[in-house]
PDB file of C-alpha atoms in Angstrom:
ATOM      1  CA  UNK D 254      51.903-252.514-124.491  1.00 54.00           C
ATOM      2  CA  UNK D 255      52.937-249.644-122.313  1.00 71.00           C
ATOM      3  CA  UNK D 256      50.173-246.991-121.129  1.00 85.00           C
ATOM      4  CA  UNK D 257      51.203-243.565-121.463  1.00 93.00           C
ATOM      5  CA  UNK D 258      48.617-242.192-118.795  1.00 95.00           C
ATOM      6  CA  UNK D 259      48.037-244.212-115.607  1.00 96.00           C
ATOM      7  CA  UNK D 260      46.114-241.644-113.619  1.00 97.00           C
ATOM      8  CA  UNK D 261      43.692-240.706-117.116  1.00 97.00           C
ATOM      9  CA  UNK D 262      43.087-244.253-117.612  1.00 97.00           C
ATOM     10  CA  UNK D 263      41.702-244.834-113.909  1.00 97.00           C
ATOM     11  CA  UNK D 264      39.939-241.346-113.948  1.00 98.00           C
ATOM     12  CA  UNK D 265      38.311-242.776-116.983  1.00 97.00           C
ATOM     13  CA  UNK D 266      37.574-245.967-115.483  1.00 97.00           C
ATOM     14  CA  UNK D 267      35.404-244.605-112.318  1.00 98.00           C
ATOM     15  CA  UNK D 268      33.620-242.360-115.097  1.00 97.00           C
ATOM     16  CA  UNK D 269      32.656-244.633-117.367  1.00 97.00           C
ATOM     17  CA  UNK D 270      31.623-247.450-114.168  1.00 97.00           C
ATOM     18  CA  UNK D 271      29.661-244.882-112.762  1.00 96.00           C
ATOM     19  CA  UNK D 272      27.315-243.554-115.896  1.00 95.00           C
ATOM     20  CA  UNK D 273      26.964-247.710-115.644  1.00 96.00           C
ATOM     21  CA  UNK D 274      25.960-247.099-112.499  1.00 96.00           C
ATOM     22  CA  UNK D 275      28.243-250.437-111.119  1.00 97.00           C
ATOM     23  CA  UNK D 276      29.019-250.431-107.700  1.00 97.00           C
ATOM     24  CA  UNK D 277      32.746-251.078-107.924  1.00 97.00           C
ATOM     25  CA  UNK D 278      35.472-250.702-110.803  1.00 98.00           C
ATOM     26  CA  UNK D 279      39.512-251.908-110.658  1.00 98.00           C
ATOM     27  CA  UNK D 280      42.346-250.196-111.940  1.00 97.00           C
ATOM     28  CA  UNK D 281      46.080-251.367-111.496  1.00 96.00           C
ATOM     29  CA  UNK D 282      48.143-250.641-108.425  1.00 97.00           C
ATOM     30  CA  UNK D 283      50.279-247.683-108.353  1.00 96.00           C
ATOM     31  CA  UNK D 284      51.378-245.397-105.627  1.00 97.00           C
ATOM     32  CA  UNK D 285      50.681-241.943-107.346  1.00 97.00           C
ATOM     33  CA  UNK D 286      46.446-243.979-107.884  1.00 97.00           C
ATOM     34  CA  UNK D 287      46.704-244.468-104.494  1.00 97.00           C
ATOM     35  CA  UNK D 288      47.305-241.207-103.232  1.00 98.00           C
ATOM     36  CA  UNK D 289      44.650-239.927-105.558  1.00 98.00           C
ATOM     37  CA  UNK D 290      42.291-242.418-104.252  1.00 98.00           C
ATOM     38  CA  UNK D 291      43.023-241.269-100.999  1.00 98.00           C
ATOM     39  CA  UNK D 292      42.163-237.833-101.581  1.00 98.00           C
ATOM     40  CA  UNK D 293      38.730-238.762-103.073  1.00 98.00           C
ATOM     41  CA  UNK D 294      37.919-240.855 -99.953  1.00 98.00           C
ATOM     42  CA  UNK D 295      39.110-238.302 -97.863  1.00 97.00           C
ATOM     43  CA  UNK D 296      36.891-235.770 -99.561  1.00 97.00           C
ATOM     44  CA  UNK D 297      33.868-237.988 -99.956  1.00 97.00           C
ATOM     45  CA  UNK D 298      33.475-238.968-103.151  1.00 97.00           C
ATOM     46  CA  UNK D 299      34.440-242.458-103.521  1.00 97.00           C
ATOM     47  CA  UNK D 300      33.286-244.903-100.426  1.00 97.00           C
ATOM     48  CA  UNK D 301      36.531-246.593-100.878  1.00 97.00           C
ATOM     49  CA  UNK D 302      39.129-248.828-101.796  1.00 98.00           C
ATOM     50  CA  UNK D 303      41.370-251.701-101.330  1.00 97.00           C
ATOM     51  CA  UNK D 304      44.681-253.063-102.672  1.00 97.00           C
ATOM     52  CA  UNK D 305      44.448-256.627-103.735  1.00 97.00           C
ATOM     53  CA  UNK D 306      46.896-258.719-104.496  1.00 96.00           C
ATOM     54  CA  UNK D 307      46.282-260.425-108.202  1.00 95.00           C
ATOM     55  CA  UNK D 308      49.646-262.723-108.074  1.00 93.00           C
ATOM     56  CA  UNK D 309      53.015-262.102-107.159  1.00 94.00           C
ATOM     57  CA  UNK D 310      53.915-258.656-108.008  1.00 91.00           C
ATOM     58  CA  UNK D 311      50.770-257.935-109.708  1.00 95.00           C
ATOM     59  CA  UNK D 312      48.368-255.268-107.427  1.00 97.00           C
ATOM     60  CA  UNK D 313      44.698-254.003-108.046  1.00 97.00           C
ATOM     61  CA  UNK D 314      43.193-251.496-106.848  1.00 98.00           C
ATOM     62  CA  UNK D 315      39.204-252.200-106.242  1.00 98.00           C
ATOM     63  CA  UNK D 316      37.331-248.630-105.792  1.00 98.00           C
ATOM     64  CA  UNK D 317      33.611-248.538-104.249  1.00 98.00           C
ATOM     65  CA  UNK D 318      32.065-245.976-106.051  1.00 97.00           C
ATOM     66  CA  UNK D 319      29.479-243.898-103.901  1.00 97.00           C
ATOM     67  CA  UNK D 320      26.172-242.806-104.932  1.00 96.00           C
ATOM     68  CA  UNK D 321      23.360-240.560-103.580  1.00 95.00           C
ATOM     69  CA  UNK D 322      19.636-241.291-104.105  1.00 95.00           C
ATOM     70  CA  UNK D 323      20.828-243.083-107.365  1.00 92.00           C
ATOM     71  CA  UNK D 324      23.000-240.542-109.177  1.00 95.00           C
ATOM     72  CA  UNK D 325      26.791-240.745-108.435  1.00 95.00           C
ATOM     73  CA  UNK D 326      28.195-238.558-106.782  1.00 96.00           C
ATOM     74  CA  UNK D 327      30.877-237.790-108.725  1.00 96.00           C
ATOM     75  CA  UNK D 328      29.330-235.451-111.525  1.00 96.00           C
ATOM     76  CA  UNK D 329      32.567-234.409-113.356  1.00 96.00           C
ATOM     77  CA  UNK D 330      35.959-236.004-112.917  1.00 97.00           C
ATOM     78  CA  UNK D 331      38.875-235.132-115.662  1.00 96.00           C
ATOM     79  CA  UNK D 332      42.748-234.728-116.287  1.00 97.00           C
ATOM     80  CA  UNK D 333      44.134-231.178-116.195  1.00 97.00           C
ATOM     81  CA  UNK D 334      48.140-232.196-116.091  1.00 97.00           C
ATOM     82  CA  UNK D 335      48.664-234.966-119.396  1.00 95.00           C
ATOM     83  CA  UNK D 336      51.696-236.073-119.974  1.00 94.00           C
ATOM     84  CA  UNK D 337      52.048-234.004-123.101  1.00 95.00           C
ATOM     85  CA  UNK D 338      50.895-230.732-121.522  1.00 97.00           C
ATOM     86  CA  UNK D 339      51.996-230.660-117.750  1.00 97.00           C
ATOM     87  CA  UNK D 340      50.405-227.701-115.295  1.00 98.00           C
ATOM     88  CA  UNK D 341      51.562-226.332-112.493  1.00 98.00           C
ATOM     89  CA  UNK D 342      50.253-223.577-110.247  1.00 97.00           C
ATOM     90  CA  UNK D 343      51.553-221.434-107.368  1.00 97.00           C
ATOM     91  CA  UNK D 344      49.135-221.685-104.007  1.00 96.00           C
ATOM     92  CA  UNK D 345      48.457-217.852-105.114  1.00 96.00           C
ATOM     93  CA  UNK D 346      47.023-219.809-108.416  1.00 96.00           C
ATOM     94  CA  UNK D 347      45.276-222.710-107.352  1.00 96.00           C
ATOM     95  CA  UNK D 348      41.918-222.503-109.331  1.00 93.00           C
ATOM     96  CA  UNK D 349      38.887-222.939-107.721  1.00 94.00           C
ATOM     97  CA  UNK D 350      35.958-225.480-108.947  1.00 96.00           C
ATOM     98  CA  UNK D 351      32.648-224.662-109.223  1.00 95.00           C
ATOM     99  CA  UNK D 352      33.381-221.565-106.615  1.00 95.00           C
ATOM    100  CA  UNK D 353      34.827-224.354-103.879  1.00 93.00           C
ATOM    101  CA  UNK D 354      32.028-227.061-104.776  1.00 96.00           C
ATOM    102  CA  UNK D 355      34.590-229.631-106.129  1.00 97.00           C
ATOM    103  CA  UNK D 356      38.381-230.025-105.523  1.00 97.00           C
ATOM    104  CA  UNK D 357      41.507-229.586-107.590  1.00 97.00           C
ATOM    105  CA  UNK D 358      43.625-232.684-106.901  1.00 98.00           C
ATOM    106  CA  UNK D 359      47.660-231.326-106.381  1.00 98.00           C
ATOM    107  CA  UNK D 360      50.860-232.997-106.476  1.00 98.00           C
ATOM    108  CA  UNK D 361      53.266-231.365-104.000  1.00 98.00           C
ATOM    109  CA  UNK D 362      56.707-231.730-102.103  1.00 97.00           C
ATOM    110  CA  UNK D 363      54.272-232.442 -99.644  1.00 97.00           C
ATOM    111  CA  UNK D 364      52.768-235.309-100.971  1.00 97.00           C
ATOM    112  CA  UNK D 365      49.367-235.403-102.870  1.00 98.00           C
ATOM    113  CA  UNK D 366      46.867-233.429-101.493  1.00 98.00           C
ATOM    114  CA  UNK D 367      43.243-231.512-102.710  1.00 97.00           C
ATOM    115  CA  UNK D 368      43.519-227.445-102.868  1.00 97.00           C
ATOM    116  CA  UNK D 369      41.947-226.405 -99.894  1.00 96.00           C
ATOM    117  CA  UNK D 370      44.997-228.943 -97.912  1.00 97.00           C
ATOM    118  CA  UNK D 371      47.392-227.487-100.545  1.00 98.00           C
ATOM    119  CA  UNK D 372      46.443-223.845 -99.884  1.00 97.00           C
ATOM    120  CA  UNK D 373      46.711-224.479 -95.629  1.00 97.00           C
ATOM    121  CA  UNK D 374      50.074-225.861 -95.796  1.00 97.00           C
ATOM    122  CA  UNK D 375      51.050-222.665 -98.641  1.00 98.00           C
ATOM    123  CA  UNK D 376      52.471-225.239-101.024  1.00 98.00           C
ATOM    124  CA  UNK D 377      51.593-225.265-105.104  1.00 97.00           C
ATOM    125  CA  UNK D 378      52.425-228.217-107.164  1.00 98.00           C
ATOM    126  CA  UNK D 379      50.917-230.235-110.521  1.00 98.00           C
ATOM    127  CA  UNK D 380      47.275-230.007-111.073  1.00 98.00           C
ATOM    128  CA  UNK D 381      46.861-233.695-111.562  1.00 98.00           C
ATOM    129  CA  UNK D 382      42.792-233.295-111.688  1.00 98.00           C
ATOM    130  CA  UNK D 383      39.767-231.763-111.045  1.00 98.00           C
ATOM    131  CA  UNK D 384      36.475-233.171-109.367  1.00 97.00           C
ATOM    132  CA  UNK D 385      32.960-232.149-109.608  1.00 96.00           C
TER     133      UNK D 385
END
């Protein structure tokens, strides 16, 4: 059986692992997760990750989650752009979480990237998530 959202399923994934407070979660290998998970490193909110391979032609991607003095510290995490409903946003657009707390994760020409990278190189794209 086909899934018909990739990024919502692993988004939903580090959620749920994290209110059970695990140290690590896997997701399948794809190159638009990986670029997501880069961002999240990048930002601080995951510790990290690694691509492993399962069997031939079969990836996973193994995520440390990160937490602080016991809670996670990823408080909110959820899909804006489904695959029913896309949304896009000029840089003039790009909302702002929690007043610049937490990060919009984009998809542009310029590869994916959070909002404050999105709105220095003046490029809009999909809203693929936000992160709190």
């Amino acid at each position: 059986m086909s899934m018909t959202d990739p990024l919502g399923d692993m988004l939903t994934r580090i959620r749920n692992a994290q209110r059970a407070k695990k140290s690590d979660v896997v997701s399948p290998a794809s190159r638009l997760r990986e670029n997501v998970l880069e961002v999240l490193k990048r930002e601080g909110y995951i510790a990290g990750y690694e691509k492993v391979n399962v069997r031939n032609g079969v990836d996973e991607l193994r995520i440390q989650l990160k937490y602080y003095e016991g809670t996670s510290v990823i408080t909110e995490i959820y899909r804006v752009s489904t695959p029913g409903r896309r949304v896009y946003s000029s840089v003039r657009d790009l909302p702002r979480v929690y007043n610049g707390l937490g990060i919009s994760i984009v998809s542009t020409p310029k590869g994916v990237m959070s909002d404050n990278e999105a709105r220095k190189a003046n490029v809009g794209g999909e809203i693929l998530c936000q992160v709190f």
